[in-house]
mmCIF file of C-alpha atoms in Angstrom:
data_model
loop_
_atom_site.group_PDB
_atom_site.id
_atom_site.type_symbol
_atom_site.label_atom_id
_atom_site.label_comp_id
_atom_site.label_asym_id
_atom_site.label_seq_id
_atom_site.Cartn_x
_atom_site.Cartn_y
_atom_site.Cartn_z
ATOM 1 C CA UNK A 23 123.193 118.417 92.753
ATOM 2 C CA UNK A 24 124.357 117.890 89.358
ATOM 3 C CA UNK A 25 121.086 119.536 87.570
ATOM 4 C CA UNK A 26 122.720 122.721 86.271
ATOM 5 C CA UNK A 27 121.137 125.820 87.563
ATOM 6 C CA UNK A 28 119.571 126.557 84.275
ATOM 7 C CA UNK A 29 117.074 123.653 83.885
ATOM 8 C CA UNK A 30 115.786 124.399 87.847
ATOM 9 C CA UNK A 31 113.591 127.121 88.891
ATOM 10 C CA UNK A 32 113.467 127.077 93.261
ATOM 11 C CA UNK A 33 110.535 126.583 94.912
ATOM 12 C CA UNK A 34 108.651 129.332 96.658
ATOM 13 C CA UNK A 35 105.220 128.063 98.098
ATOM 14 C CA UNK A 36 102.335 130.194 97.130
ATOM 15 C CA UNK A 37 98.883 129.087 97.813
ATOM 16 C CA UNK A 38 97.743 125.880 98.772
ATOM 17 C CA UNK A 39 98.975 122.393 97.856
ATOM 18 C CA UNK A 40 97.405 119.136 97.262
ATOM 19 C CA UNK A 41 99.393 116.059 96.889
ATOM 20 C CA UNK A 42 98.012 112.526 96.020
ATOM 21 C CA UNK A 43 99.262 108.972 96.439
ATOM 22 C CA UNK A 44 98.227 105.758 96.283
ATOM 23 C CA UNK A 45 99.254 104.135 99.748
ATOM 24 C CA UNK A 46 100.652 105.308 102.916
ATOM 25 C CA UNK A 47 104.382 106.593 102.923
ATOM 26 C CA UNK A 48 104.002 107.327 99.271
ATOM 27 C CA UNK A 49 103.367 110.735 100.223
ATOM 28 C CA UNK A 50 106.757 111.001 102.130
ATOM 29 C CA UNK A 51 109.038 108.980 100.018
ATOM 30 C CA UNK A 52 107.928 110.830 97.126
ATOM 31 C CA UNK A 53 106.917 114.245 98.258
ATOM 32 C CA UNK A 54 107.991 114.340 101.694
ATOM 33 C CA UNK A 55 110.136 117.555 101.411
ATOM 34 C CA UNK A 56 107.488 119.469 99.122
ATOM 35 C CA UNK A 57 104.756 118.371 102.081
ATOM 36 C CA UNK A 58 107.111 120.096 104.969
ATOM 37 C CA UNK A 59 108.319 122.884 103.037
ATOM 38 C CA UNK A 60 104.984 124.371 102.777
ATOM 39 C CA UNK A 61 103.960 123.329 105.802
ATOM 40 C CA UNK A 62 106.460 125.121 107.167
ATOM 41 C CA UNK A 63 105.682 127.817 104.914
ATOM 42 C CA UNK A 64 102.098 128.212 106.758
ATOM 43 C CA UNK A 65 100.354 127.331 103.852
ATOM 44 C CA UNK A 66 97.430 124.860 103.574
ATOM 45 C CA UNK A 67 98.537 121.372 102.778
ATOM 46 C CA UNK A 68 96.085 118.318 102.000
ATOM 47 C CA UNK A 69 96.970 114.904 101.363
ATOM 48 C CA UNK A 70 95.101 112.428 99.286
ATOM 49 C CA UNK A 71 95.752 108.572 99.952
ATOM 50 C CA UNK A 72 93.700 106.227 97.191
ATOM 51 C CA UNK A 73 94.417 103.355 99.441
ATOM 52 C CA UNK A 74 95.331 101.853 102.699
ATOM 53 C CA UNK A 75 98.281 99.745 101.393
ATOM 54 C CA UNK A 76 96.734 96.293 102.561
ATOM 55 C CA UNK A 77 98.568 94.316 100.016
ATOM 56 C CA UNK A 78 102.157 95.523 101.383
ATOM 57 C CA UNK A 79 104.799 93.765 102.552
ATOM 58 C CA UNK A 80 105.949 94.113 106.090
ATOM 59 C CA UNK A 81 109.323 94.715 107.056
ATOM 60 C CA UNK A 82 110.336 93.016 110.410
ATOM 61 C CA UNK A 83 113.648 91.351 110.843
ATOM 62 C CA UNK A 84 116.332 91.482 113.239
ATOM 63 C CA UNK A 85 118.664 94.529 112.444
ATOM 64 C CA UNK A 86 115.060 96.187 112.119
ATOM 65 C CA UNK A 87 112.290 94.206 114.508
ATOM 66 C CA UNK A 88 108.614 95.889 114.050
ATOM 67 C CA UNK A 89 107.023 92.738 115.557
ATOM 68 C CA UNK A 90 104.273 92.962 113.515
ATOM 69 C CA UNK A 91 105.421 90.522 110.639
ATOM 70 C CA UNK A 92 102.094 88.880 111.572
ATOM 71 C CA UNK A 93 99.877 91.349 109.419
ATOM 72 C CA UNK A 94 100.954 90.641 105.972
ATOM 73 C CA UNK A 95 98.298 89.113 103.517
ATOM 74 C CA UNK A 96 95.666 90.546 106.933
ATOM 75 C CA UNK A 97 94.535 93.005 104.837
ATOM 76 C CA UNK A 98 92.556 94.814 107.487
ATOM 77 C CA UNK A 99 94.433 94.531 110.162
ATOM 78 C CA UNK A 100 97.513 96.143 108.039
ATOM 79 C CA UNK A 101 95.481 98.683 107.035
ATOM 80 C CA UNK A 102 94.395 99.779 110.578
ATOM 81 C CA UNK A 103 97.950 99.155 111.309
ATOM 82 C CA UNK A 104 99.077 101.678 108.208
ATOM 83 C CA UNK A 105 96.867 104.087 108.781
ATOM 84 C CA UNK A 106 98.346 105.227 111.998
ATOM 85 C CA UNK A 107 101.272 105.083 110.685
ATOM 86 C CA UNK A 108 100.586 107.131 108.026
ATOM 87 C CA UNK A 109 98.954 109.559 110.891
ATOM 88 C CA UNK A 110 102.161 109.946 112.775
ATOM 89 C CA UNK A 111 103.847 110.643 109.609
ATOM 90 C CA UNK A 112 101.791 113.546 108.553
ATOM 91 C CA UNK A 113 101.799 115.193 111.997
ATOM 92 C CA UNK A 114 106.282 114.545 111.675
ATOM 93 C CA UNK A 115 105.530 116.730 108.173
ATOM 94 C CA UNK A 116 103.583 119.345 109.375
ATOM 95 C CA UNK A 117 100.412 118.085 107.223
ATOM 96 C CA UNK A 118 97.135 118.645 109.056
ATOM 97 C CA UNK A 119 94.347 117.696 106.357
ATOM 98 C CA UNK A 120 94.326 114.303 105.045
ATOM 99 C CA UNK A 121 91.628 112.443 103.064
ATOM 100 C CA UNK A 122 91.268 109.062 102.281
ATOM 101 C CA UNK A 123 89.903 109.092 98.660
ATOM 102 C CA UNK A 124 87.414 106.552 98.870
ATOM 103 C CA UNK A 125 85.362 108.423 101.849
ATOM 104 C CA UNK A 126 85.127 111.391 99.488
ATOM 105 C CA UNK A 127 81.078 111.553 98.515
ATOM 106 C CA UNK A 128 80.297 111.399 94.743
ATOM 107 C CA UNK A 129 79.117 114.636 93.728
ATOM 108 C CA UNK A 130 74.960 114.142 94.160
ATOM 109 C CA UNK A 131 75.367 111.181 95.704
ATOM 110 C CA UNK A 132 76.240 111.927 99.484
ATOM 111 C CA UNK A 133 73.872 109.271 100.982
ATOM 112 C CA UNK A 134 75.397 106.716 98.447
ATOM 113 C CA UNK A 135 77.760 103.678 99.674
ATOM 114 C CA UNK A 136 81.242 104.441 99.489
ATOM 115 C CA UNK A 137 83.202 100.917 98.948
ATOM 116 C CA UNK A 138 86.321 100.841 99.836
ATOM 117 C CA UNK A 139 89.501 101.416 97.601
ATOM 118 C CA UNK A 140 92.010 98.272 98.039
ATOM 119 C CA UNK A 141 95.336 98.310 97.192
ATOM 120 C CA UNK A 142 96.017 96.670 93.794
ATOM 121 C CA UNK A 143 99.159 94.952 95.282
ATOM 122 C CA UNK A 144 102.525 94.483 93.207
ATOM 123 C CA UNK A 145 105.123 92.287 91.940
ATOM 124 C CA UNK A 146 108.870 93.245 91.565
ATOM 125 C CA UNK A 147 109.802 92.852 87.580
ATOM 126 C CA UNK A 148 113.398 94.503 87.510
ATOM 127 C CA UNK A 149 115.165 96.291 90.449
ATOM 128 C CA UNK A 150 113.487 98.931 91.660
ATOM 129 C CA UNK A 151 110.805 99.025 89.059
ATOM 130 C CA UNK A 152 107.258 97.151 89.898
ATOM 131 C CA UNK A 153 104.411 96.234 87.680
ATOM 132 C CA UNK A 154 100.957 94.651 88.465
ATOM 133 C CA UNK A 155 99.891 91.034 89.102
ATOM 134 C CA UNK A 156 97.881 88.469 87.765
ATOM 135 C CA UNK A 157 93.595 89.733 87.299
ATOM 136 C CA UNK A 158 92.803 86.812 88.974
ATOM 137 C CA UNK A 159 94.838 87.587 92.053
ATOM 138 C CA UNK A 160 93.264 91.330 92.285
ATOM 139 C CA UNK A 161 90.797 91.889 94.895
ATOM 140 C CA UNK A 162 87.560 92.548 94.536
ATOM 141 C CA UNK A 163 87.206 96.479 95.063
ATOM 142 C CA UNK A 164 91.495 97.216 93.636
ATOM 143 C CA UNK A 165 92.144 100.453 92.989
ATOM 144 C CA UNK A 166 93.334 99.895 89.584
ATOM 145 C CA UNK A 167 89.901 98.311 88.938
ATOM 146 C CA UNK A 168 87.834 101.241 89.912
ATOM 147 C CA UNK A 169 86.190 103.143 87.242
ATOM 148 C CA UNK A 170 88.285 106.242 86.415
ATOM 149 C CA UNK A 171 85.504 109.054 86.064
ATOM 150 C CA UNK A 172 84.430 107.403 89.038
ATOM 151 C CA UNK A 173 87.769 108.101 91.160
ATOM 152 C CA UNK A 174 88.269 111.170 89.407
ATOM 153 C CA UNK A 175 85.215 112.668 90.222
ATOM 154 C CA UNK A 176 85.828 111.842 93.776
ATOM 155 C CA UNK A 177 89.175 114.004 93.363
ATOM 156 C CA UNK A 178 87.608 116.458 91.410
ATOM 157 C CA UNK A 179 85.620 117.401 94.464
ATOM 158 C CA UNK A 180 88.333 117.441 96.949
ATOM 159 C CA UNK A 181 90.436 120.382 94.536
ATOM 160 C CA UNK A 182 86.913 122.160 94.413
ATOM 161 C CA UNK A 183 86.525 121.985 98.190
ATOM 162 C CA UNK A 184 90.243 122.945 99.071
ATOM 163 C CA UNK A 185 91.006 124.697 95.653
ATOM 164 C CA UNK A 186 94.944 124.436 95.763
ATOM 165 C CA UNK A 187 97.310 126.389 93.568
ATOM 166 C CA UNK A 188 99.181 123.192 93.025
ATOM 167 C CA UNK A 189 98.106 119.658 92.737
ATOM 168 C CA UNK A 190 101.262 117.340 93.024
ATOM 169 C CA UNK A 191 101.627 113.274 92.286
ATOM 170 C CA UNK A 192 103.866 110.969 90.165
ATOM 171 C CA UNK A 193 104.649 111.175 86.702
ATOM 172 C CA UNK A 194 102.856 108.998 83.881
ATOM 173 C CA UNK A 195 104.736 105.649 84.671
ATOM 174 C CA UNK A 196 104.004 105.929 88.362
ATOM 175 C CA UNK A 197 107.322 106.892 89.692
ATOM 176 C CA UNK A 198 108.329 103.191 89.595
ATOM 177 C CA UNK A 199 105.774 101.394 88.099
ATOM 178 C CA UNK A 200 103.721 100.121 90.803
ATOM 179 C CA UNK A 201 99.902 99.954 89.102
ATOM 180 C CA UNK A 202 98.543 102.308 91.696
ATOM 181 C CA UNK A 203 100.605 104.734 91.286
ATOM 182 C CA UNK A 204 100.159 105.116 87.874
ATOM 183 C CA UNK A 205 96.553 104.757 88.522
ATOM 184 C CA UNK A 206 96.597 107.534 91.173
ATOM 185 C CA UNK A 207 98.656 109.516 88.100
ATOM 186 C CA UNK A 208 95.414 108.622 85.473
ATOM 187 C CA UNK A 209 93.128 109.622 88.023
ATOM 188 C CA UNK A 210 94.691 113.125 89.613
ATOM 189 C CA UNK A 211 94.467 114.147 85.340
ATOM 190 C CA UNK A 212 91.465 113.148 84.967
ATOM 191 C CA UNK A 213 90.121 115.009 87.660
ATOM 192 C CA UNK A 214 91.909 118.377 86.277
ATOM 193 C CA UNK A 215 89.862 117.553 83.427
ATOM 194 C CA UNK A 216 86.852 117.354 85.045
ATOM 195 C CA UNK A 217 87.493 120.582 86.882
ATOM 196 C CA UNK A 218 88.462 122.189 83.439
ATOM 197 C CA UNK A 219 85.736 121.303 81.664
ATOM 198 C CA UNK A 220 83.341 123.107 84.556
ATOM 199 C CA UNK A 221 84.569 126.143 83.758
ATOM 200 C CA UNK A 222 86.180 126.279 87.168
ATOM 201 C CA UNK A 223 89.622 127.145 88.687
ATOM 202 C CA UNK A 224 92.392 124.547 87.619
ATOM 203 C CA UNK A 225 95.535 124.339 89.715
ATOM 204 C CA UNK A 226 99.081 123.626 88.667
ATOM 205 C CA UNK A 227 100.085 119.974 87.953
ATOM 206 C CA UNK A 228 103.517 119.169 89.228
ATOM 207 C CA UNK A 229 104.632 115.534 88.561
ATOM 208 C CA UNK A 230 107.530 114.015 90.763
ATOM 209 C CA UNK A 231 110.070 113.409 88.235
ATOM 210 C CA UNK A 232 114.378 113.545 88.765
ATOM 211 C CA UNK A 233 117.294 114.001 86.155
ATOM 212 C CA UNK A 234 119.042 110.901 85.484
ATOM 213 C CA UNK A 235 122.106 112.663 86.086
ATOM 214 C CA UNK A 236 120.929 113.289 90.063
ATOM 215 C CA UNK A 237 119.979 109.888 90.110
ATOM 216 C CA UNK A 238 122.647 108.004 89.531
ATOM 217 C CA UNK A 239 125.094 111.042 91.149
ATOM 218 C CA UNK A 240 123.421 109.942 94.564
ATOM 219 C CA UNK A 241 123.820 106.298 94.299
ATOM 220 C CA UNK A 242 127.710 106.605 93.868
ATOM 221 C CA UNK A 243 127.406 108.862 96.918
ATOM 222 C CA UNK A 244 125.725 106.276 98.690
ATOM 223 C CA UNK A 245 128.288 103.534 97.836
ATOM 224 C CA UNK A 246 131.390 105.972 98.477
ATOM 225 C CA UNK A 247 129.571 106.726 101.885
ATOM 226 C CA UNK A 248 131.944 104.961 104.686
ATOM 227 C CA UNK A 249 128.558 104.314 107.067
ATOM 228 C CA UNK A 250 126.694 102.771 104.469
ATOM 229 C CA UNK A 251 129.900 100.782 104.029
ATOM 230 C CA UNK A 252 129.918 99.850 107.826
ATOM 231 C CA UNK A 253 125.848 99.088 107.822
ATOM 232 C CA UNK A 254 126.112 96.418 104.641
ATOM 233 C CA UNK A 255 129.195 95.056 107.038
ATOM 234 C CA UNK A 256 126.227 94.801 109.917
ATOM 235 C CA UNK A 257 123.520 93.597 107.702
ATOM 236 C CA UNK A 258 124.195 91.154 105.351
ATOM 237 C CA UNK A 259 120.400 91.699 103.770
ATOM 238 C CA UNK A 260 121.401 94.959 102.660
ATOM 239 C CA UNK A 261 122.707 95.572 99.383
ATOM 240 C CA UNK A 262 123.344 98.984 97.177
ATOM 241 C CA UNK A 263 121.984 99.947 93.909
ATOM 242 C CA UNK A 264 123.571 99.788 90.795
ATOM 243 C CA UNK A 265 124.194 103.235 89.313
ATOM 244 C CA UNK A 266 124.848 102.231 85.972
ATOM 245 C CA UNK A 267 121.527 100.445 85.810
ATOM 246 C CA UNK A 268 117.970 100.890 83.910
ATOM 247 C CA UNK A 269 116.286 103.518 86.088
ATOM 248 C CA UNK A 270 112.489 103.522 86.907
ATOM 249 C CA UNK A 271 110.641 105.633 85.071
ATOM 250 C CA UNK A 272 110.465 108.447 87.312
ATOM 251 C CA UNK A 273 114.360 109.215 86.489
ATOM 252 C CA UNK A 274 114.181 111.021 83.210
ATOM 253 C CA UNK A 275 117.296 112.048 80.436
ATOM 254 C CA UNK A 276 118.386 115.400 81.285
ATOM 255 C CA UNK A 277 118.296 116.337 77.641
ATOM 256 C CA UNK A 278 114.671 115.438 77.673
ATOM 257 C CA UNK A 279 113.260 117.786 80.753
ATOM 258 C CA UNK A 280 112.740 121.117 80.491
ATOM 259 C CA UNK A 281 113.028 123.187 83.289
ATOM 260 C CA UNK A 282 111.942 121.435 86.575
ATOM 261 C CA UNK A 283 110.840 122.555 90.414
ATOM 262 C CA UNK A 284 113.489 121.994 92.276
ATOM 263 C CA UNK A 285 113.005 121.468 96.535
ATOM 264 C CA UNK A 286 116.073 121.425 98.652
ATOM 265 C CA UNK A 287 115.891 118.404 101.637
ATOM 266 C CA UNK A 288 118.020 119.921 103.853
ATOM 267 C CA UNK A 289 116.042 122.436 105.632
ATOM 268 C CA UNK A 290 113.463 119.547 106.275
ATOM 269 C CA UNK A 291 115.640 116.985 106.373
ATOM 270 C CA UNK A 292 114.767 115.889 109.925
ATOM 271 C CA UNK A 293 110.839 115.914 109.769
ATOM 272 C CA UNK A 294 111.752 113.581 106.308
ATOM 273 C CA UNK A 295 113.338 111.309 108.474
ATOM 274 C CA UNK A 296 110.779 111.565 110.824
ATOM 275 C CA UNK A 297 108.313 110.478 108.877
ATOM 276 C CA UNK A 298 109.878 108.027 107.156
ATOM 277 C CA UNK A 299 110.352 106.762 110.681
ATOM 278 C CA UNK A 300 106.808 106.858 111.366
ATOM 279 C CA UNK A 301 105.989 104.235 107.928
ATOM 280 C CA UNK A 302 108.316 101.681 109.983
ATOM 281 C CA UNK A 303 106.812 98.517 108.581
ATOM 282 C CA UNK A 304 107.600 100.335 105.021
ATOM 283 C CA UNK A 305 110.787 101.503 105.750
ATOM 284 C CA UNK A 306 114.429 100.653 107.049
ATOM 285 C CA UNK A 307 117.467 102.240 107.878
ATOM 286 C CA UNK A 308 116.182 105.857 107.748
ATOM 287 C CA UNK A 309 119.209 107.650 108.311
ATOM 288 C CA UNK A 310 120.997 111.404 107.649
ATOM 289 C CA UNK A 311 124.692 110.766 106.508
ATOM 290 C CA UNK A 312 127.431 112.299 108.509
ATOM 291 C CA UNK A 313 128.867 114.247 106.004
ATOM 292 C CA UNK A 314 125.920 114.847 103.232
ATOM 293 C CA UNK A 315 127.243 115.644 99.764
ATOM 294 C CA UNK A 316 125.561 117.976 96.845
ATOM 295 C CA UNK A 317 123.865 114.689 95.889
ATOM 296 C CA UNK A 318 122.885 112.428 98.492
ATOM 297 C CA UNK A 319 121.897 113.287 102.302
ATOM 298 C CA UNK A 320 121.483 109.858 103.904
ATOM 299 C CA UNK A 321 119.586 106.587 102.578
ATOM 300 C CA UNK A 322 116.731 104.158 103.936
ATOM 301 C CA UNK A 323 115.686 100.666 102.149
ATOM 302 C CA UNK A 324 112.561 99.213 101.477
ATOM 303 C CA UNK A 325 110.779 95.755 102.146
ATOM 304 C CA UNK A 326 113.231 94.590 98.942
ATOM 305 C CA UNK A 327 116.342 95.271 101.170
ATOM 306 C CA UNK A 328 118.279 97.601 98.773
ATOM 307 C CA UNK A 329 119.278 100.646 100.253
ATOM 308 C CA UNK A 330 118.213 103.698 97.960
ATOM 309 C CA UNK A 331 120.186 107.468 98.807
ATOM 310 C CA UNK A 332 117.888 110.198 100.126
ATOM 311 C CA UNK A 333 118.623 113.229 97.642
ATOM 312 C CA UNK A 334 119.509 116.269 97.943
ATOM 313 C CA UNK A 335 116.554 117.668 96.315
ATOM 314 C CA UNK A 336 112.967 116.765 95.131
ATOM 315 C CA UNK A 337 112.434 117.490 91.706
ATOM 316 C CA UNK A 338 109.035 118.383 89.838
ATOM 317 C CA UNK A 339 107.752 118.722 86.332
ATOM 318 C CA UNK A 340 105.678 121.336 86.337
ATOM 319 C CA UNK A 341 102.386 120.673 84.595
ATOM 320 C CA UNK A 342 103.797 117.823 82.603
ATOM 321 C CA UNK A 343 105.191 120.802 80.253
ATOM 322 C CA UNK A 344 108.923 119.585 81.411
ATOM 323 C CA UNK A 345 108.394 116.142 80.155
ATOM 324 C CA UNK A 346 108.578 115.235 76.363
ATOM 325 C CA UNK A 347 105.472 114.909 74.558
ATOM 326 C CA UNK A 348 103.804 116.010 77.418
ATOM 327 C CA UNK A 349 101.016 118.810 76.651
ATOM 328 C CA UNK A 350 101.409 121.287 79.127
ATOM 329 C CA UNK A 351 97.604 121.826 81.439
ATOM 330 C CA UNK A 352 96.424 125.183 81.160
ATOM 331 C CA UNK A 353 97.525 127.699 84.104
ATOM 332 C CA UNK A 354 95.618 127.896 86.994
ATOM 333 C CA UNK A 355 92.550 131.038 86.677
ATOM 334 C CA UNK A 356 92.924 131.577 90.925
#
């Protein structure tokens, strides 16, 4: 890890976490080693998924057969299909309490309808970096079209129910710019705010964030990485990731973080994979290197087919304080 020790402050779960994403296997490749190391911990873990990731795309090809190419653009059927995925890779993570944010009653309204949350879907714009796609093509009920106070308030009751010492989700641009992520970002602050402005307990907000330094450390890992070498040789829809390129906006200047959380992989490293694993119409190639380095401890690729290193550490901005112009959220009152 090229971070120097300085600008990171180690982990040590206290309390109860609450992490929120926008579709299944968000939570893992995001936040998978903050989920198991307080599992593992003993401490109460919830999960928060704003959608069920209808509008993905499905991963099923011969160096990686799922045989269930069939369910993209069946929204339902994927989404039956993804959540027991996302099932198995909660249990791989230790996680026993999940909610689906759209089942969540509106406070004073528990008899009311509860429509469904759709994923907003997604169009590549740069590599690795997403952004949204035309209104027209939105469906009806998209997350990113759902009234924020609305959502929010729907949050804002789960943190009241479970009140967690620290609420955890992606950074202001989303991590990499899909439109529900940054949605699910709007939404988790808003419903601090909410909580805030009741005079009532307010966790810590830790945003998923890494140094651009790690970043691009791990990617010459992965191409200096003899298996990776061999698995491009085996699969010729593989590629690697450019280290010198524009990062998504979840890779920040060093100079511009303060000091960040900082979650070693390794100890989890296997119920990672494991879930991972789990998301397998998500997710390809899943695999711990032989010999891990300080920056990189294996890789997997997505449906885009680029193969992206699995770090050595998670890294998280702790109540937005670490990231410039960023006001920092009052303390938690717990």
């Amino acid at each position: 890890m090229t971070v120097p020790p300085e600008q990171r402050a180690a982990v040590v779960p206290d309390g109860g976490l609450l992490a929120v994403h926008a579709h299944p296997d968000d939570e893992t490749l995001a936040t998978g080693a903050l989920l198991a190391t307080w599992a593992r911990a003993g401490l109460p873990v919830t999960v928060v998924t704003c959608t069920r990731g209808e509008r993905g795309e499905v991963i099923d090809t011969p160096a990686h057969p799922t045989g269930v190419a069939h369910l993209e653009g069946d929204g339902p059927a994927l989404a039956a299909h993804r959540e027991g995925e996302l099932a198995r890779a909660l249990a791989a993570l230790g996680v026993r309490d999940h909610v689906f944010l759209d089942a969540v009653a509106l406070p004073g309204n528990d008899g009311a309808a509860r429509p469904r949350y759709e994923d907003s879907g997604m169009a590549w714009v740069a590599p690795g970096v997403a952004g949204g796609v035309a209104t027209e093509q939105l469906p009806p009920r998209a997350f990113v079209g759902v009234p924020l106070d609305e959502a929010a308030a729907r949050l804002a009751a789960v943190v009241r129910e479970r009140r967690p010492a620290v609420v955890a989700t992606y950074e202001p641009g989303g991590g990499y710019g899909h439109p529900d992520h940054v949605r699910a970002h709007e939404v988790t602050v808003r419903a601090l705010d909410q909580v805030a402005a009741a005079g009532e307990p307010v966790p810590d907000l830790w945003l998923s964030v890494a140094p651009e330094s790690a970043v691009r450390a791990a990617r010459r890992a992965l191409a200096e990485d003899a298996q990776v070498a061999a698995l491009l040789a085996a699969d010729e829809r593989l590629t690697l990731p450019d280290p010198d390129e524009d990062l998504p906006p979840f890779a920040r200047a060093d100079e511009t973080l303060g000091t960040l959380r900082a979650v070693p992989v390794a100890p989890v490293l296997d119920a990672v994979l494991a879930a991972m694993r789990a998301h397998a119409t998500q997710v390809q190639h899943a695999t711990a290197a032989e010999r891990g380095t300080a920056a990189s401890l294996g890789w997997y690729a997505l449906s885009n087919d680029v193969l992206a290193p699995l770090p050595s550490h998670e890294f998280y901005a702790p109540s937005g304080g670490a990231l410039p112009g960023a006001p920092a959220r009052p303390r938690p009152t717990r």
